[in-house]
């Protein structure tokens, strides 16, 4: 293949060589340490497909062909300028790669983009790194597809190795076993956990949790199993591997040893999201009428979210689940099951709490019906809530929350005050000490001392639950309340001055 060439002229870069044996007997892998070079590589930032999204493309498939590219990265040639950057030294002199080497930070992204472009227009073909799967719902459909894919690979000069599998009912793909019945965990990964000794340090706990989280979508009770172990990752807790951790570790092994099969996702099957305040499952109706889970997810509440009202927690749960599962749900008509009946009655937007309204606005991109299901019928999802995984808001979630809040506030502030609303305000003013004092000053005279003690609490009040409105609504309220003296206008000017001072 002409992978490397000898270098004789001076080069600005030169790294060491490491030779590692491959799994195949008698074969080796050449590795170079390109750590320093990677600091200067301009990455094209091609987004690699998520494993779940790749597996979802195989929905309904029953026959599979798996094609494996020979030393995938080496299929891509380098320019002379790029080649010299990969120079490495050996006991026999200096060499450089003529083809894309392993270890370049941008290599996976570049290779995935090339493979995706290569397979454009090939129906029933999906690739992930150097693995290509051709699939069909039956043997006839399957057999009509590999020829075009192989022809495309031949045109691009891509070679395959002996690990290819043709017309199989079951294959290993992206760390999962894929069959006509669904998706199961990789037996090697389960075996690795089953044979894993008890961790002796925090680093060992991280390895256990990493393996468990990788298989988390198969485990509806993952949070329960891992809570005693996960607590050891907190800096607030001292290392202590005692009975609760030992029992949790063994229970995790027991659960992984039992058969776990998730249904393949289908864009045509009836879809349902079951959610409560912290646990969720995406299920689909099968051809025989039964419902099977497609994926389990869970999250806990942040410290701020723990103080939400129950309806706000439930609305948050539905919103987060739909956004997390958006690759499966966007453009699809689906139903949401909840055991919190008040969510169904929150139809009138003007009666919703502001936070629930913001969650509703974030769901506008989805097409769904929400139905009430008794909690005892949500066992699959509710089981997760016994010990939810701690959740930290992503930057995207924080940005979405802020954007929606600004939008809702702008809409609310632009709404005209109704007569009924103004009457309620007038009644509340009679019992509110600040408003009563303001009305008194408006009818008599303002005190000579500074107004900070009166104005500041008013300015800091919110329009939502407080009886005291913000400065931009004061004049309107005074007019309807019959207080239109110069002192009222004086108060408004003072409020505006304070607002300007606090925002600059």
mmCIF file of C-alpha atoms in Angstrom, residues 60-66 122-125 133-149 166-169:
data_model
loop_
_atom_site.group_PDB
_atom_site.id
_atom_site.type_symbol
_atom_site.label_atom_id
_atom_site.label_comp_id
_atom_site.label_asym_id
_atom_site.label_seq_id
_atom_site.Cartn_x
_atom_site.Cartn_y
_atom_site.Cartn_z
ATOM 1 C CA UNK A 60 -36.896 -3.507 10.772
ATOM 2 C CA UNK A 61 -33.792 -5.173 9.350
ATOM 3 C CA UNK A 62 -33.501 -8.957 9.546
ATOM 4 C CA UNK A 63 -30.565 -9.730 7.240
ATOM 5 C CA UNK A 64 -27.172 -8.037 7.567
ATOM 6 C CA UNK A 65 -23.872 -7.811 5.720
ATOM 7 C CA UNK A 66 -20.917 -6.264 7.523
ATOM 8 C CA UNK A 122 -26.638 3.721 -1.350
ATOM 9 C CA UNK A 123 -29.965 2.605 0.104
ATOM 10 C CA UNK A 124 -29.831 0.300 3.092
ATOM 11 C CA UNK A 125 -26.214 1.091 3.976
ATOM 12 C CA UNK A 133 -23.441 -2.501 7.356
ATOM 13 C CA UNK A 134 -25.769 -3.308 4.470
ATOM 14 C CA UNK A 135 -29.181 -4.463 5.653
ATOM 15 C CA UNK A 136 -32.607 -5.519 4.429
ATOM 16 C CA UNK A 137 -35.975 -6.530 5.809
ATOM 17 C CA UNK A 138 -35.696 -9.871 4.004
ATOM 18 C CA UNK A 139 -33.152 -11.790 1.939
ATOM 19 C CA UNK A 140 -34.491 -10.501 -1.372
ATOM 20 C CA UNK A 141 -34.248 -6.844 -0.362
ATOM 21 C CA UNK A 142 -30.859 -7.414 1.222
ATOM 22 C CA UNK A 143 -29.333 -9.145 -1.811
ATOM 23 C CA UNK A 144 -30.228 -6.201 -4.065
ATOM 24 C CA UNK A 145 -28.117 -3.757 -2.033
ATOM 25 C CA UNK A 146 -24.507 -4.952 -1.472
ATOM 26 C CA UNK A 147 -23.588 -4.826 -5.178
ATOM 27 C CA UNK A 148 -23.974 -1.040 -5.372
ATOM 28 C CA UNK A 149 -22.016 -0.546 -2.155
ATOM 29 C CA UNK A 166 -22.349 -11.645 4.421
ATOM 30 C CA UNK A 167 -26.110 -12.284 4.771
ATOM 31 C CA UNK A 168 -26.111 -12.893 8.527
ATOM 32 C CA UNK A 169 -29.039 -12.915 10.944
#
